[in-house]
Amino acid sequence: VLLNESARDRGRNMSHVSAIMLASAQFWFSQGLDQFTAGKDLRNIALLRCNLCQCCKIRANTNVILPGSSKDHDKKSNAETFLQKAVDHLVSAHEAMGERDADSLTWDMVSEELAATLLV
């Protein structure tokens, strides 16, 4: 019985730790995005938007609840909301780059991530 309770507590703690780590990642990616946007660093803007997309996809596919979030939302609509945010980040990455010729490797990576996100 103690082992089962201990495992359950670890699971709860990991969920809490995961939520904190995800919130921290989103915060720092957003901070970096602001800095690279100010510096007009298109490649890093696109890469950070890909990272923010991944954060949204994690939130869409897990039950991680970040501090300040509501548990009351319907899971399906919540998942759809986060997947749409993921797509929006990738579209914004393309918009920031303007055209493929600016950096074809990064553009293609964003395009592949967008295609994979839309397939979900």
mmCIF file with all atom_site columns, C-alpha atoms in Angstrom:
data_model
loop_
_atom_site.group_PDB
_atom_site.id
_atom_site.type_symbol
_atom_site.label_atom_id
_atom_site.label_alt_id
_atom_site.label_comp_id
_atom_site.label_asym_id
_atom_site.label_entity_id
_atom_site.label_seq_id
_atom_site.pdbx_PDB_ins_code
_atom_site.Cartn_x
_atom_site.Cartn_y
_atom_site.Cartn_z
_atom_site.occupancy
_atom_site.B_iso_or_equiv
_atom_site.pdbx_formal_charge
_atom_site.auth_seq_id
_atom_site.auth_comp_id
_atom_site.auth_asym_id
_atom_site.auth_atom_id
_atom_site.pdbx_PDB_model_num
ATOM 1   C CA . VAL A 1 1   ? 0.000   0.000  0.000   1.00 0.00 ? 1   VAL A CA 1
ATOM 2   C CA . LEU A 1 2   ? 2.804   2.431  0.866   1.00 0.00 ? 2   LEU A CA 1
ATOM 3   C CA . LEU A 1 3   ? 4.514   1.725  -2.436  1.00 0.00 ? 3   LEU A CA 1
ATOM 4   C CA . ASN A 1 4   ? 1.336   2.481  -4.376  1.00 0.00 ? 4   ASN A CA 1
ATOM 5   C CA . GLU A 1 5   ? 0.783   5.724  -2.453  1.00 0.00 ? 5   GLU A CA 1
ATOM 6   C CA . SER A 1 6   ? 4.411   6.705  -2.984  1.00 0.00 ? 6   SER A CA 1
ATOM 7   C CA . ALA A 1 7   ? 4.158   6.059  -6.734  1.00 0.00 ? 7   ALA A CA 1
ATOM 8   C CA . ARG A 1 8   ? 0.933   8.046  -6.912  1.00 0.00 ? 8   ARG A CA 1
ATOM 9   C CA . ASP A 1 9   ? 2.576   10.968 -5.061  1.00 0.00 ? 9   ASP A CA 1
ATOM 10  C CA . ARG A 1 10  ? 5.534   10.863 -7.460  1.00 0.00 ? 10  ARG A CA 1
ATOM 11  C CA . GLY A 1 11  ? 3.106   10.954 -10.368 1.00 0.00 ? 11  GLY A CA 1
ATOM 12  C CA . ARG A 1 12  ? 1.396   14.012 -8.941  1.00 0.00 ? 12  ARG A CA 1
ATOM 13  C CA . ASN A 1 13  ? 4.740   15.677 -8.290  1.00 0.00 ? 13  ASN A CA 1
ATOM 14  C CA . MET A 1 14  ? 5.942   14.927 -11.821 1.00 0.00 ? 14  MET A CA 1
ATOM 15  C CA . SER A 1 15  ? 2.774   16.436 -13.228 1.00 0.00 ? 15  SER A CA 1
ATOM 16  C CA . HIS A 1 16  ? 3.399   19.513 -11.091 1.00 0.00 ? 16  HIS A CA 1
ATOM 17  C CA . VAL A 1 17  ? 7.059   19.582 -12.115 1.00 0.00 ? 17  VAL A CA 1
ATOM 18  C CA . SER A 1 18  ? 6.080   19.174 -15.772 1.00 0.00 ? 18  SER A CA 1
ATOM 19  C CA . ALA A 1 19  ? 3.668   22.076 -15.522 1.00 0.00 ? 19  ALA A CA 1
ATOM 20  C CA . ILE A 1 20  ? 6.331   24.286 -13.973 1.00 0.00 ? 20  ILE A CA 1
ATOM 21  C CA . MET A 1 21  ? 8.908   23.303 -16.595 1.00 0.00 ? 21  MET A CA 1
ATOM 22  C CA . LEU A 1 22  ? 6.463   23.928 -19.435 1.00 0.00 ? 22  LEU A CA 1
ATOM 23  C CA . ALA A 1 23  ? 5.460   27.321 -18.009 1.00 0.00 ? 23  ALA A CA 1
ATOM 24  C CA . SER A 1 24  ? 9.135   28.242 -17.647 1.00 0.00 ? 24  SER A CA 1
ATOM 25  C CA . ALA A 1 25  ? 9.920   27.156 -21.220 1.00 0.00 ? 25  ALA A CA 1
ATOM 26  C CA . GLN A 1 26  ? 7.009   29.163 -22.609 1.00 0.00 ? 26  GLN A CA 1
ATOM 27  C CA . PHE A 1 27  ? 8.084   32.212 -20.610 1.00 0.00 ? 27  PHE A CA 1
ATOM 28  C CA . TRP A 1 28  ? 11.689  32.113 -21.816 1.00 0.00 ? 28  TRP A CA 1
ATOM 29  C CA . PHE A 1 29  ? 10.736  31.337 -25.416 1.00 0.00 ? 29  PHE A CA 1
ATOM 30  C CA . SER A 1 30  ? 8.384   34.345 -25.343 1.00 0.00 ? 30  SER A CA 1
ATOM 31  C CA . GLN A 1 31  ? 11.097  36.551 -23.846 1.00 0.00 ? 31  GLN A CA 1
ATOM 32  C CA . GLY A 1 32  ? 13.522  35.429 -26.536 1.00 0.00 ? 32  GLY A CA 1
ATOM 33  C CA . LEU A 1 33  ? 10.908  36.011 -29.211 1.00 0.00 ? 33  LEU A CA 1
ATOM 34  C CA . ASP A 1 34  ? 10.496  39.612 -28.051 1.00 0.00 ? 34  ASP A CA 1
ATOM 35  C CA . GLN A 1 35  ? 14.275  40.158 -28.183 1.00 0.00 ? 35  GLN A CA 1
ATOM 36  C CA . PHE A 1 36  ? 14.776  38.546 -31.589 1.00 0.00 ? 36  PHE A CA 1
ATOM 37  C CA . THR A 1 37  ? 11.754  40.386 -32.986 1.00 0.00 ? 37  THR A CA 1
ATOM 38  C CA . ALA A 1 38  ? 13.268  43.681 -31.818 1.00 0.00 ? 38  ALA A CA 1
ATOM 39  C CA . GLY A 1 39  ? 16.559  42.678 -33.480 1.00 0.00 ? 39  GLY A CA 1
ATOM 40  C CA . LYS A 1 40  ? 14.810  41.452 -36.641 1.00 0.00 ? 40  LYS A CA 1
ATOM 41  C CA . ASP A 1 41  ? 16.586  38.077 -36.399 1.00 0.00 ? 41  ASP A CA 1
ATOM 42  C CA . LEU A 1 42  ? 14.267  36.135 -38.695 1.00 0.00 ? 42  LEU A CA 1
ATOM 43  C CA . ARG A 1 43  ? 15.847  32.702 -38.256 1.00 0.00 ? 43  ARG A CA 1
ATOM 44  C CA . ASN A 1 44  ? 15.654  32.828 -34.462 1.00 0.00 ? 44  ASN A CA 1
ATOM 45  C CA . ILE A 1 45  ? 12.119  34.233 -34.583 1.00 0.00 ? 45  ILE A CA 1
ATOM 46  C CA . ALA A 1 46  ? 11.105  31.205 -36.652 1.00 0.00 ? 46  ALA A CA 1
ATOM 47  C CA . LEU A 1 47  ? 12.948  28.764 -34.380 1.00 0.00 ? 47  LEU A CA 1
ATOM 48  C CA . LEU A 1 48  ? 11.398  30.206 -31.225 1.00 0.00 ? 48  LEU A CA 1
ATOM 49  C CA . ARG A 1 49  ? 7.968   30.066 -32.822 1.00 0.00 ? 49  ARG A CA 1
ATOM 50  C CA . CYS A 1 50  ? 8.626   26.367 -33.526 1.00 0.00 ? 50  CYS A CA 1
ATOM 51  C CA . ASN A 1 51  ? 9.511   25.912 -29.857 1.00 0.00 ? 51  ASN A CA 1
ATOM 52  C CA . LEU A 1 52  ? 6.338   27.718 -28.773 1.00 0.00 ? 52  LEU A CA 1
ATOM 53  C CA . CYS A 1 53  ? 4.406   25.506 -31.188 1.00 0.00 ? 53  CYS A CA 1
ATOM 54  C CA . GLN A 1 54  ? 5.823   22.443 -29.414 1.00 0.00 ? 54  GLN A CA 1
ATOM 55  C CA . CYS A 1 55  ? 4.715   23.856 -26.053 1.00 0.00 ? 55  CYS A CA 1
ATOM 56  C CA . CYS A 1 56  ? 1.195   24.266 -27.420 1.00 0.00 ? 56  CYS A CA 1
ATOM 57  C CA . LYS A 1 57  ? 1.212   20.726 -28.812 1.00 0.00 ? 57  LYS A CA 1
ATOM 58  C CA . ILE A 1 58  ? 2.339   19.356 -25.451 1.00 0.00 ? 58  ILE A CA 1
ATOM 59  C CA . ARG A 1 59  ? -0.510  21.182 -23.766 1.00 0.00 ? 59  ARG A CA 1
ATOM 60  C CA . ALA A 1 60  ? -2.954  19.890 -26.384 1.00 0.00 ? 60  ALA A CA 1
ATOM 61  C CA . ASN A 1 61  ? -1.852  16.279 -25.910 1.00 0.00 ? 61  ASN A CA 1
ATOM 62  C CA . THR A 1 62  ? -1.490  16.108 -22.144 1.00 0.00 ? 62  THR A CA 1
ATOM 63  C CA . ASN A 1 63  ? -3.440  17.042 -19.097 1.00 0.00 ? 63  ASN A CA 1
ATOM 64  C CA . VAL A 1 64  ? -0.742  19.421 -17.841 1.00 0.00 ? 64  VAL A CA 1
ATOM 65  C CA . ILE A 1 65  ? -2.466  22.377 -16.243 1.00 0.00 ? 65  ILE A CA 1
ATOM 66  C CA . LEU A 1 66  ? -0.298  25.444 -15.939 1.00 0.00 ? 66  LEU A CA 1
ATOM 67  C CA . PRO A 1 67  ? -0.561  27.819 -12.999 1.00 0.00 ? 67  PRO A CA 1
ATOM 68  C CA . GLY A 1 68  ? -3.310  30.345 -13.679 1.00 0.00 ? 68  GLY A CA 1
ATOM 69  C CA . SER A 1 69  ? -5.133  27.978 -16.056 1.00 0.00 ? 69  SER A CA 1
ATOM 70  C CA . SER A 1 70  ? -8.641  26.730 -15.513 1.00 0.00 ? 70  SER A CA 1
ATOM 71  C CA . LYS A 1 71  ? -9.346  23.009 -15.101 1.00 0.00 ? 71  LYS A CA 1
ATOM 72  C CA . ASP A 1 72  ? -12.968 23.533 -16.100 1.00 0.00 ? 72  ASP A CA 1
ATOM 73  C CA . HIS A 1 73  ? -12.502 23.753 -19.874 1.00 0.00 ? 73  HIS A CA 1
ATOM 74  C CA . ASP A 1 74  ? -13.676 20.843 -21.976 1.00 0.00 ? 74  ASP A CA 1
ATOM 75  C CA . LYS A 1 75  ? -10.591 18.762 -22.883 1.00 0.00 ? 75  LYS A CA 1
ATOM 76  C CA . LYS A 1 76  ? -11.497 18.510 -26.576 1.00 0.00 ? 76  LYS A CA 1
ATOM 77  C CA . SER A 1 77  ? -12.016 22.235 -27.062 1.00 0.00 ? 77  SER A CA 1
ATOM 78  C CA . ASN A 1 78  ? -8.908  22.874 -24.954 1.00 0.00 ? 78  ASN A CA 1
ATOM 79  C CA . ALA A 1 79  ? -6.860  20.592 -27.201 1.00 0.00 ? 79  ALA A CA 1
ATOM 80  C CA . GLU A 1 80  ? -8.266  22.265 -30.308 1.00 0.00 ? 80  GLU A CA 1
ATOM 81  C CA . THR A 1 81  ? -7.451  25.689 -28.873 1.00 0.00 ? 81  THR A CA 1
ATOM 82  C CA . PHE A 1 82  ? -3.830  24.727 -28.220 1.00 0.00 ? 82  PHE A CA 1
ATOM 83  C CA . LEU A 1 83  ? -3.440  23.093 -31.626 1.00 0.00 ? 83  LEU A CA 1
ATOM 84  C CA . GLN A 1 84  ? -4.761  26.281 -33.237 1.00 0.00 ? 84  GLN A CA 1
ATOM 85  C CA . LYS A 1 85  ? -2.248  28.315 -31.224 1.00 0.00 ? 85  LYS A CA 1
ATOM 86  C CA . ALA A 1 86  ? 0.480   25.946 -32.437 1.00 0.00 ? 86  ALA A CA 1
ATOM 87  C CA . VAL A 1 87  ? -0.570  26.528 -36.048 1.00 0.00 ? 87  VAL A CA 1
ATOM 88  C CA . ASP A 1 88  ? -0.730  30.291 -35.437 1.00 0.00 ? 88  ASP A CA 1
ATOM 89  C CA . HIS A 1 89  ? 2.886   30.301 -34.188 1.00 0.00 ? 89  HIS A CA 1
ATOM 90  C CA . LEU A 1 90  ? 4.049   28.523 -37.325 1.00 0.00 ? 90  LEU A CA 1
ATOM 91  C CA . VAL A 1 91  ? 2.076   30.769 -39.653 1.00 0.00 ? 91  VAL A CA 1
ATOM 92  C CA . SER A 1 92  ? 3.596   33.754 -37.828 1.00 0.00 ? 92  SER A CA 1
ATOM 93  C CA . ALA A 1 93  ? 7.041   32.217 -38.346 1.00 0.00 ? 93  ALA A CA 1
ATOM 94  C CA . HIS A 1 94  ? 6.424   32.088 -42.091 1.00 0.00 ? 94  HIS A CA 1
ATOM 95  C CA . GLU A 1 95  ? 5.056   35.626 -42.071 1.00 0.00 ? 95  GLU A CA 1
ATOM 96  C CA . ALA A 1 96  ? 8.130   36.898 -40.227 1.00 0.00 ? 96  ALA A CA 1
ATOM 97  C CA . MET A 1 97  ? 10.445  35.269 -42.747 1.00 0.00 ? 97  MET A CA 1
ATOM 98  C CA . GLY A 1 98  ? 8.449   36.675 -45.650 1.00 0.00 ? 98  GLY A CA 1
ATOM 99  C CA . GLU A 1 99  ? 9.585   34.228 -48.307 1.00 0.00 ? 99  GLU A CA 1
ATOM 100 C CA . ARG A 1 100 ? 11.382  30.930 -48.607 1.00 0.00 ? 100 ARG A CA 1
ATOM 101 C CA . ASP A 1 101 ? 14.455  32.502 -50.219 1.00 0.00 ? 101 ASP A CA 1
ATOM 102 C CA . ALA A 1 102 ? 15.258  34.364 -46.974 1.00 0.00 ? 102 ALA A CA 1
ATOM 103 C CA . ASP A 1 103 ? 16.360  31.068 -45.342 1.00 0.00 ? 103 ASP A CA 1
ATOM 104 C CA . SER A 1 104 ? 15.177  27.974 -47.188 1.00 0.00 ? 104 SER A CA 1
ATOM 105 C CA . LEU A 1 105 ? 16.352  25.481 -44.549 1.00 0.00 ? 105 LEU A CA 1
ATOM 106 C CA . THR A 1 106 ? 14.465  27.218 -41.731 1.00 0.00 ? 106 THR A CA 1
ATOM 107 C CA . TRP A 1 107 ? 11.445  27.844 -43.969 1.00 0.00 ? 107 TRP A CA 1
ATOM 108 C CA . ASP A 1 108 ? 11.272  24.145 -44.836 1.00 0.00 ? 108 ASP A CA 1
ATOM 109 C CA . MET A 1 109 ? 11.578  23.145 -41.188 1.00 0.00 ? 109 MET A CA 1
ATOM 110 C CA . VAL A 1 110 ? 8.680   25.461 -40.269 1.00 0.00 ? 110 VAL A CA 1
ATOM 111 C CA . SER A 1 111 ? 6.668   24.087 -43.208 1.00 0.00 ? 111 SER A CA 1
ATOM 112 C CA . GLU A 1 112 ? 7.244   20.489 -42.114 1.00 0.00 ? 112 GLU A CA 1
ATOM 113 C CA . GLU A 1 113 ? 6.272   21.324 -38.528 1.00 0.00 ? 113 GLU A CA 1
ATOM 114 C CA . LEU A 1 114 ? 3.142   23.066 -39.792 1.00 0.00 ? 114 LEU A CA 1
ATOM 115 C CA . ALA A 1 115 ? 2.197   20.057 -41.927 1.00 0.00 ? 115 ALA A CA 1
ATOM 116 C CA . ALA A 1 116 ? 2.748   17.684 -38.986 1.00 0.00 ? 116 ALA A CA 1
ATOM 117 C CA . THR A 1 117 ? 0.669   19.906 -36.697 1.00 0.00 ? 117 THR A CA 1
ATOM 118 C CA . LEU A 1 118 ? -2.185  20.053 -39.191 1.00 0.00 ? 118 LEU A CA 1
ATOM 119 C CA . LEU A 1 119 ? -2.161  16.248 -39.446 1.00 0.00 ? 119 LEU A CA 1
ATOM 120 C CA . VAL A 1 120 ? -2.912  15.936 -35.725 1.00 0.00 ? 120 VAL A CA 1
#
